[in-house]
Amino acid sequence: MKAAVLHEVNKPLVIEDVSVPNPGPREVLIRTRVAGLCHSDLHFMEGLYPHPLPAVLGHESAGVVEKVGSDVTYVKPGDHVVTCLSVFCGTCDNCTTGRTVLCTDTTVKMLPGQSNRLSWAREEKLHQFLNLSSFAEQMLVHENAIVKIRKDMPLELAALIGCGVITGYGAVVNTAKVQAGETVAVIGCGGVGMAAINGAAIAGAGRIIAIDTNPAKLQLATKLGATDIVDPARGDVVQQVRELTGGGVHHSFEVLGRKETAEQSFAMLAAGGTATIVGMIPFGQKIELHGFDFLRERRIQGSSMGSNHFRVDMPRLVEFYMRGKLHLEDWISAKLKLSEINEGFASMKAGKTLRSVIMFDS
């Protein structure tokens, strides 16, 4: 099969011939139909997060099951599936207490890059990325890395649910547990930020403030549920939010992964408010907060993949789309071939796209 391989950080991906074996006892072979370009992939491409190389990146994807291993009962060939990097073992302490997104066995025993599922005609090892590697025509994954979906759901839209949508929506609904009528601010209107805005609207938030410098993204944010927009170019972001809300928001969501915006997300809280950090702040970077603010019971927390229970959450998101509550068609800026993947990431870095997807059947 063809796959996009990262050989060195800050270098273009290279299309290579790669092989996968037949599925093992609990493995599933998937024909990849769609893979989204996620900013998280770019973090690894730029070396902001470490990963063993060379590797086949990609983790936001949907496809069709081709083969299943001997012990697989969850899916069969022909099933449509969405992948998720929140692979779970089902037996560790976190899994058995309902926090499968924090599974310790997939962190300890199935470290990214340690799988031997990928091979090529070279002596060096080829690493799998986040137990998925979806920038390839096929994926060989553990059965606990996928969820079945209804076949009438368009796969190019279903792929978005696999990372960007579940991360933003889940941060609002699962991690922060936004209540009806509460005020919400979302810093960054990329794919994940849009999902947070749409999720806040579904949750019934009373006021949703979208914060971004891109006018086109702010306009789309209003279609997805934002009631107010804030452009950082027009002045202090925290001050603008405080003026809009008369003192701050109940919930803020930082989805850019930057030190300054993480600090702003905490500063714009009302007393008793919660800041949720969704973005991937570069590895090793620290943030600074005013200690006094904690005396008014302001909180800051992280969110891992939207604190998802993806086997439950993703089919529900599909239903939200089918009922017109989740506006996924507005997200896709470009449909690309695998050979155009580097151009797609260049457009992402330049802020020209909301979401680009690789269409493997085109």
CSV table of C-alpha atoms in Angstrom, one decimal:
chain,number,residue,atom,x,y,z
A,1,MET,CA,0.0,0.0,0.0
A,2,LYS,CA,1.0,3.7,-0.2
A,3,ALA,CA,1.6,5.6,3.0
A,4,ALA,CA,2.9,9.0,3.9
A,5,VAL,CA,6.1,8.6,6.1
A,6,LEU,CA,7.7,11.2,8.3
A,7,HIS,CA,11.5,10.5,8.2
A,8,GLU,CA,12.7,13.7,9.9
A,9,VAL,CA,11.1,16.5,11.8
A,10,ASN,CA,10.6,19.7,9.8
A,11,LYS,CA,10.8,17.7,6.6
A,12,PRO,CA,8.0,16.9,4.1
A,13,LEU,CA,6.2,13.6,4.4
A,14,VAL,CA,7.3,11.1,1.7
A,15,ILE,CA,5.0,8.7,-0.1
A,16,GLU,CA,6.4,5.2,0.4
A,17,ASP,CA,5.4,1.6,-0.3
A,18,VAL,CA,4.5,0.0,3.0
A,19,SER,CA,3.1,-3.4,4.0
A,20,VAL,CA,0.8,-4.7,6.8
A,21,PRO,CA,0.4,-8.3,7.8
A,22,ASN,CA,-2.9,-10.2,8.2
A,23,PRO,CA,-4.8,-9.3,11.4
A,24,GLY,CA,-3.8,-11.0,14.6
A,25,PRO,CA,-6.3,-12.4,17.1
A,26,ARG,CA,-7.8,-9.0,18.2
A,27,GLU,CA,-6.8,-6.9,15.2
A,28,VAL,CA,-8.8,-5.4,12.4
A,29,LEU,CA,-7.6,-4.5,8.9
A,30,ILE,CA,-9.3,-1.4,7.6
A,31,ARG,CA,-9.4,0.0,4.1
A,32,THR,CA,-8.9,3.7,4.8
A,33,ARG,CA,-11.4,5.9,3.0
A,34,VAL,CA,-10.8,9.3,4.6
A,35,ALA,CA,-8.1,10.8,6.8
A,36,GLY,CA,-8.3,14.3,8.2
A,37,LEU,CA,-5.2,16.5,8.6
A,38,CYS,CA,-5.1,17.5,12.3
A,39,HIS,CA,-3.0,20.1,13.9
A,40,SER,CA,-1.8,17.4,16.3
A,41,ASP,CA,0.0,15.7,13.4
A,42,LEU,CA,1.7,19.0,12.6
A,43,HIS,CA,3.0,19.2,16.2
A,44,PHE,CA,4.8,15.9,15.7
A,45,MET,CA,6.0,16.9,12.2
A,46,GLU,CA,7.6,20.0,13.7
A,47,GLY,CA,9.1,18.2,16.6
A,48,LEU,CA,7.1,20.0,19.3
A,49,TYR,CA,6.2,16.5,20.6
A,50,PRO,CA,8.6,13.6,20.5
A,51,HIS,CA,7.9,10.4,18.6
A,52,PRO,CA,10.2,7.6,17.2
A,53,LEU,CA,10.9,8.0,13.5
A,54,PRO,CA,10.4,7.0,10.7
A,55,ALA,CA,6.6,6.8,11.3
A,56,VAL,CA,3.4,6.8,9.4
A,57,LEU,CA,1.3,9.6,10.9
A,58,GLY,CA,-2.4,10.2,10.9
A,59,HIS,CA,-5.1,9.5,13.4
A,60,GLU,CA,-8.4,11.1,12.4
A,61,SER,CA,-10.0,8.6,10.0
A,62,ALA,CA,-12.8,6.5,8.8
A,63,GLY,CA,-12.9,3.4,6.6
A,64,VAL,CA,-14.4,0.0,5.8
A,65,VAL,CA,-13.4,-3.2,7.5
A,66,GLU,CA,-11.6,-5.7,5.2
A,67,LYS,CA,-10.5,-8.5,7.5
A,68,VAL,CA,-10.8,-9.3,11.2
A,69,GLY,CA,-8.6,-11.4,13.5
A,70,SER,CA,-9.7,-14.7,15.1
A,71,ASP,CA,-11.0,-13.3,18.4
A,72,VAL,CA,-12.8,-10.2,17.0
A,73,THR,CA,-16.6,-10.2,17.5
A,74,TYR,CA,-17.3,-6.5,17.5
A,75,VAL,CA,-17.0,-5.9,13.7
A,76,LYS,CA,-17.1,-7.9,10.5
A,77,PRO,CA,-15.9,-7.2,6.9
A,78,GLY,CA,-18.0,-4.5,5.3
A,79,ASP,CA,-18.7,-2.6,8.5
A,80,HIS,CA,-18.1,1.2,8.4
A,81,VAL,CA,-15.9,2.4,11.2
A,82,VAL,CA,-14.3,5.5,12.7
A,83,THR,CA,-11.0,5.2,14.4
A,84,CYS,CA,-10.0,6.8,17.7
A,85,LEU,CA,-6.5,7.1,19.3
A,86,SER,CA,-8.1,6.5,22.7
A,87,VAL,CA,-7.5,2.8,22.5
A,88,PHE,CA,-8.6,1.0,25.6
A,89,CYS,CA,-7.7,-2.3,27.3
A,90,GLY,CA,-10.9,-2.6,29.3
A,91,THR,CA,-9.2,-4.1,32.4
A,92,CYS,CA,-6.9,-1.5,34.0
A,93,ASP,CA,-8.0,0.7,36.9
A,94,ASN,CA,-9.1,3.6,34.7
A,95,CYS,CA,-11.0,1.4,32.3
A,96,THR,CA,-12.9,-0.4,35.0
A,97,THR,CA,-13.8,2.9,36.7
A,98,GLY,CA,-15.2,4.4,33.5
A,99,ARG,CA,-12.3,6.5,32.4
A,100,THR,CA,-11.3,4.5,29.3
A,101,VAL,CA,-9.8,7.7,27.7
A,102,LEU,CA,-7.0,7.5,30.4
A,103,CYS,CA,-6.3,3.8,29.9
A,104,THR,CA,-3.0,3.0,31.4
A,105,ASP,CA,-2.3,-0.3,29.5
A,106,THR,CA,-2.4,1.4,26.1
A,107,THR,CA,0.0,4.0,27.5
A,108,VAL,CA,2.4,1.6,29.1
A,109,LYS,CA,2.1,-1.6,27.0
A,110,MET,CA,1.1,-0.2,23.6
A,111,LEU,CA,3.4,2.8,23.4
A,112,PRO,CA,3.1,4.6,20.1
A,113,GLY,CA,5.9,3.4,17.9
A,114,GLN,CA,6.3,0.1,19.6
A,115,SER,CA,4.0,-1.9,17.4
A,116,ASN,CA,5.4,-4.1,14.6
A,117,ARG,CA,2.3,-3.8,12.4
A,118,LEU,CA,4.0,-1.8,9.6
A,119,SER,CA,7.0,-2.9,7.5
A,120,TRP,CA,8.8,-2.0,4.4
A,121,ALA,CA,11.8,-3.0,2.2
A,122,ARG,CA,14.3,-1.3,4.4
A,123,GLU,CA,16.4,-2.4,7.3
A,124,GLU,CA,15.1,0.3,9.6
A,125,LYS,CA,12.0,-0.1,11.7
A,126,LEU,CA,8.8,1.7,10.6
A,127,HIS,CA,6.7,3.0,13.6
A,128,GLN,CA,3.0,3.1,13.9
A,129,PHE,CA,1.5,6.4,15.2
A,130,LEU,CA,-0.9,6.4,18.1
A,131,ASN,CA,-1.8,2.8,17.4
A,132,LEU,CA,-3.4,4.0,14.1
A,133,SER,CA,-1.3,5.5,11.3
A,134,SER,CA,-4.1,6.6,9.0
A,135,PHE,CA,-2.1,8.4,6.3
A,136,ALA,CA,-2.1,5.1,4.5
A,137,GLU,CA,-4.3,3.1,2.2
A,138,GLN,CA,-4.9,0.5,4.9
A,139,MET,CA,-4.8,0.5,8.7
A,140,LEU,CA,-4.2,-2.5,11.0
A,141,VAL,CA,-5.4,-1.7,14.5
A,142,HIS,CA,-6.6,-3.2,17.7
A,143,GLU,CA,-10.4,-3.7,17.7
A,144,ASN,CA,-10.6,-1.3,20.7
A,145,ALA,CA,-9.5,1.5,18.5
A,146,ILE,CA,-12.6,1.6,16.4
A,147,VAL,CA,-16.4,2.3,16.6
A,148,LYS,CA,-19.0,1.0,14.2
A,149,ILE,CA,-21.3,3.7,12.6
A,150,ARG,CA,-24.4,3.6,10.4
A,151,LYS,CA,-23.6,3.1,6.7
A,152,ASP,CA,-25.6,6.1,5.5
A,153,MET,CA,-23.2,8.5,7.3
A,154,PRO,CA,-20.8,10.1,4.8
A,155,LEU,CA,-17.4,8.8,5.6
A,156,GLU,CA,-15.6,12.1,4.9
A,157,LEU,CA,-17.7,13.7,7.6
A,158,ALA,CA,-17.5,10.7,9.9
A,159,ALA,CA,-13.7,10.9,9.9
A,160,LEU,CA,-13.9,14.4,11.5
A,161,ILE,CA,-15.7,12.9,14.5
A,162,GLY,CA,-12.6,10.6,15.1
A,163,CYS,CA,-10.5,13.4,16.6
A,164,GLY,CA,-11.5,17.1,16.0
A,165,VAL,CA,-15.2,16.8,16.8
A,166,ILE,CA,-14.9,14.4,19.7
A,167,THR,CA,-12.1,16.5,21.2
A,168,GLY,CA,-13.9,19.8,21.1
A,169,TYR,CA,-17.5,18.6,21.8
A,170,GLY,CA,-16.3,16.3,24.5
A,171,ALA,CA,-14.3,19.0,26.3
A,172,VAL,CA,-17.5,21.0,26.6
A,173,VAL,CA,-19.9,18.2,27.4
A,174,ASN,CA,-17.8,15.5,29.2
A,175,THR,CA,-14.8,17.4,30.7
A,176,ALA,CA,-16.3,20.7,31.7
A,177,LYS,CA,-20.0,19.5,31.8
A,178,VAL,CA,-21.3,22.9,30.6
A,179,GLN,CA,-24.8,23.4,31.9
A,180,ALA,CA,-27.7,25.1,30.1
A,181,GLY,CA,-27.6,28.9,30.3
A,182,GLU,CA,-23.9,29.1,31.3
A,183,THR,CA,-21.5,31.4,29.5
A,184,VAL,CA,-18.7,29.9,27.4
A,185,ALA,CA,-15.6,31.4,25.6
A,186,VAL,CA,-13.6,29.4,23.0
A,187,ILE,CA,-10.2,30.6,22.2
A,188,GLY,CA,-9.3,29.5,18.6
A,189,CYS,CA,-11.8,28.7,15.9
A,190,GLY,CA,-10.0,25.9,14.1
A,191,GLY,CA,-11.6,22.4,13.8
A,192,VAL,CA,-11.5,21.6,17.5
A,193,GLY,CA,-12.7,25.1,18.5
A,194,MET,CA,-15.6,24.9,16.1
A,195,ALA,CA,-16.6,21.6,17.6
A,196,ALA,CA,-16.5,23.2,21.1
A,197,ILE,CA,-18.7,26.0,19.9
A,198,ASN,CA,-21.2,23.6,18.2
A,199,GLY,CA,-21.0,21.4,21.3
A,200,ALA,CA,-21.8,24.4,23.6
A,201,ALA,CA,-24.8,25.2,21.5
A,202,ILE,CA,-26.0,21.6,21.7
A,203,ALA,CA,-25.5,21.7,25.5
A,204,GLY,CA,-27.6,24.8,25.7
A,205,ALA,CA,-25.0,27.4,26.8
A,206,GLY,CA,-26.6,30.8,27.2
A,207,ARG,CA,-23.8,32.8,25.7
A,208,ILE,CA,-20.9,31.5,23.5
A,209,ILE,CA,-18.0,33.8,22.7
A,210,ALA,CA,-15.8,32.8,19.7
A,211,ILE,CA,-12.2,34.3,19.8
A,212,ASP,CA,-10.0,34.3,16.7
A,213,THR,CA,-8.2,36.7,14.4
A,214,ASN,CA,-9.6,35.1,11.2
A,215,PRO,CA,-12.8,36.9,10.1
A,216,ALA,CA,-14.0,34.0,8.0
A,217,LYS,CA,-13.7,31.6,10.9
A,218,LEU,CA,-15.5,34.0,13.2
A,219,GLN,CA,-18.3,34.2,10.7
A,220,LEU,CA,-18.6,30.4,10.5
A,221,ALA,CA,-18.5,30.3,14.3
A,222,THR,CA,-21.7,32.3,14.5
A,223,LYS,CA,-23.4,29.8,12.2
A,224,LEU,CA,-22.4,27.0,14.5
A,225,GLY,CA,-23.7,28.7,17.6
A,226,ALA,CA,-21.5,31.6,18.7
A,227,THR,CA,-23.5,34.5,20.1
A,228,ASP,CA,-20.6,36.9,20.2
A,229,ILE,CA,-17.2,37.2,18.5
A,230,VAL,CA,-13.9,38.7,19.8
A,231,ASP,CA,-11.0,39.6,17.6
A,232,PRO,CA,-7.7,39.9,19.6
A,233,ALA,CA,-6.5,42.5,17.1
A,234,ARG,CA,-9.0,44.9,18.5
A,235,GLY,CA,-7.6,45.0,22.0
A,236,ASP,CA,-7.0,43.0,25.1
A,237,VAL,CA,-8.9,39.7,24.8
A,238,VAL,CA,-9.5,39.3,28.5
A,239,GLN,CA,-10.9,42.8,28.9
A,240,GLN,CA,-13.2,42.3,25.9
A,241,VAL,CA,-14.6,39.1,27.3
A,242,ARG,CA,-15.1,40.7,30.8
A,243,GLU,CA,-16.9,43.6,29.3
A,244,LEU,CA,-19.2,41.4,27.2
A,245,THR,CA,-20.1,39.2,30.2
A,246,GLY,CA,-20.0,41.8,33.0
A,247,GLY,CA,-17.2,40.1,34.9
A,248,GLY,CA,-16.1,36.9,33.1
A,249,VAL,CA,-17.3,33.5,31.8
A,250,HIS,CA,-18.3,30.3,33.6
A,251,HIS,CA,-16.2,28.3,31.2
A,252,SER,CA,-13.3,29.0,28.9
A,253,PHE,CA,-11.7,26.6,26.4
A,254,GLU,CA,-8.2,27.0,25.1
A,255,VAL,CA,-7.8,25.1,21.8
A,256,LEU,CA,-4.7,26.7,20.3
A,257,GLY,CA,-2.0,25.1,22.5
A,258,ARG,CA,-0.2,28.3,23.4
A,259,LYS,CA,1.2,29.7,26.6
A,260,GLU,CA,-0.3,33.1,26.3
A,261,THR,CA,-3.8,31.9,25.4
A,262,ALA,CA,-3.8,29.3,28.2
A,263,GLU,CA,-3.1,32.2,30.6
A,264,GLN,CA,-5.8,34.3,29.0
A,265,SER,CA,-8.3,31.5,29.4
A,266,PHE,CA,-7.8,31.5,33.2
A,267,ALA,CA,-7.8,35.3,33.4
A,268,MET,CA,-11.2,35.7,31.7
A,269,LEU,CA,-13.0,33.5,34.2
A,270,ALA,CA,-15.7,34.7,36.5
A,271,ALA,CA,-15.5,33.7,40.2
A,272,GLY,CA,-16.0,30.0,40.4
A,273,GLY,CA,-15.3,29.5,36.7
A,274,THR,CA,-13.3,26.8,35.0
A,275,ALA,CA,-10.7,27.0,32.2
A,276,THR,CA,-10.2,23.8,30.2
A,277,ILE,CA,-7.0,23.4,28.2
A,278,VAL,CA,-7.7,21.4,25.1
A,279,GLY,CA,-4.8,22.6,22.9
A,280,MET,CA,-1.4,20.8,22.9
A,281,ILE,CA,1.0,23.3,24.5
A,282,PRO,CA,4.5,22.4,23.3
A,283,PHE,CA,6.2,19.7,25.3
A,284,GLY,CA,8.1,21.2,28.3
A,285,GLN,CA,6.6,24.7,28.1
A,286,LYS,CA,5.2,26.1,31.4
A,287,ILE,CA,2.3,28.5,31.9
A,288,GLU,CA,2.1,31.2,34.6
A,289,LEU,CA,-1.1,32.1,36.6
A,290,HIS,CA,-2.0,34.6,39.3
A,291,GLY,CA,-2.2,32.8,42.6
A,292,PHE,CA,-4.8,35.3,44.0
A,293,ASP,CA,-7.3,34.1,41.3
A,294,PHE,CA,-7.5,30.7,43.0
A,295,LEU,CA,-9.0,32.3,46.1
A,296,ARG,CA,-12.2,32.9,44.2
A,297,GLU,CA,-12.5,29.2,43.3
A,298,ARG,CA,-11.3,29.6,39.7
A,299,ARG,CA,-10.1,26.3,38.3
A,300,ILE,CA,-7.9,25.2,35.4
A,301,GLN,CA,-8.0,21.6,34.0
A,302,GLY,CA,-6.9,19.6,31.1
A,303,SER,CA,-9.0,17.5,28.7
A,304,SER,CA,-7.7,14.4,26.9
A,305,MET,CA,-9.6,13.7,23.6
A,306,GLY,CA,-12.7,15.3,25.1
A,307,SER,CA,-12.8,12.8,28.0
A,308,ASN,CA,-14.5,10.5,25.6
A,309,HIS,CA,-16.3,7.2,25.8
A,310,PHE,CA,-16.0,7.0,22.1
A,311,ARG,CA,-18.0,3.8,21.5
A,312,VAL,CA,-21.0,5.8,23.0
A,313,ASP,CA,-20.1,9.4,22.1
A,314,MET,CA,-19.3,9.0,18.4
A,315,PRO,CA,-22.6,7.2,17.4
A,316,ARG,CA,-24.4,10.0,19.2
A,317,LEU,CA,-22.5,12.6,17.3
A,318,VAL,CA,-23.5,10.8,14.1
A,319,GLU,CA,-27.1,11.1,15.2
A,320,PHE,CA,-26.6,14.8,16.0
A,321,TYR,CA,-25.4,15.3,12.4
A,322,MET,CA,-28.2,13.3,10.9
A,323,ARG,CA,-30.7,15.4,12.8
A,324,GLY,CA,-29.1,18.7,11.7
A,325,LYS,CA,-27.6,19.7,15.0
A,326,LEU,CA,-23.9,19.1,14.1
A,327,HIS,CA,-22.9,21.1,11.1
A,328,LEU,CA,-20.0,19.1,9.7
A,329,GLU,CA,-20.3,20.0,6.0
A,330,ASP,CA,-19.1,23.5,6.8
A,331,TRP,CA,-15.8,22.2,8.2
A,332,ILE,CA,-14.2,20.7,5.1
A,333,SER,CA,-12.1,23.3,3.3
A,334,ALA,CA,-10.3,20.9,0.9
A,335,LYS,CA,-10.4,17.3,-0.3
A,336,LEU,CA,-7.0,16.1,-1.3
A,337,LYS,CA,-5.2,13.1,-2.7
A,338,LEU,CA,-2.5,11.4,-0.6
A,339,SER,CA,0.1,12.9,-2.9
A,340,GLU,CA,-1.1,16.4,-1.9
A,341,ILE,CA,-0.7,15.9,1.8
A,342,ASN,CA,2.3,18.3,2.2
A,343,GLU,CA,0.4,21.0,0.5
A,344,GLY,CA,-2.5,20.4,2.9
A,345,PHE,CA,-0.3,20.9,5.9
A,346,ALA,CA,1.2,24.0,4.4
A,347,SER,CA,-2.3,25.5,4.0
A,348,MET,CA,-3.1,24.5,7.6
A,349,LYS,CA,0.0,26.2,8.9
A,350,ALA,CA,-0.9,29.3,7.0
A,351,GLY,CA,-4.3,29.4,8.5
A,352,LYS,CA,-6.1,29.0,5.2
A,353,THR,CA,-8.2,25.9,6.1
A,354,LEU,CA,-10.5,24.7,8.7
A,355,ARG,CA,-10.1,21.0,7.9
A,356,SER,CA,-8.5,19.3,4.9
A,357,VAL,CA,-9.2,15.6,4.3
A,358,ILE,CA,-7.3,12.9,2.3
A,359,MET,CA,-9.8,11.0,0.1
A,360,PHE,CA,-8.3,7.6,-0.7
A,361,ASP,CA,-10.9,6.6,-3.2
A,362,SER,CA,-10.4,9.6,-5.4
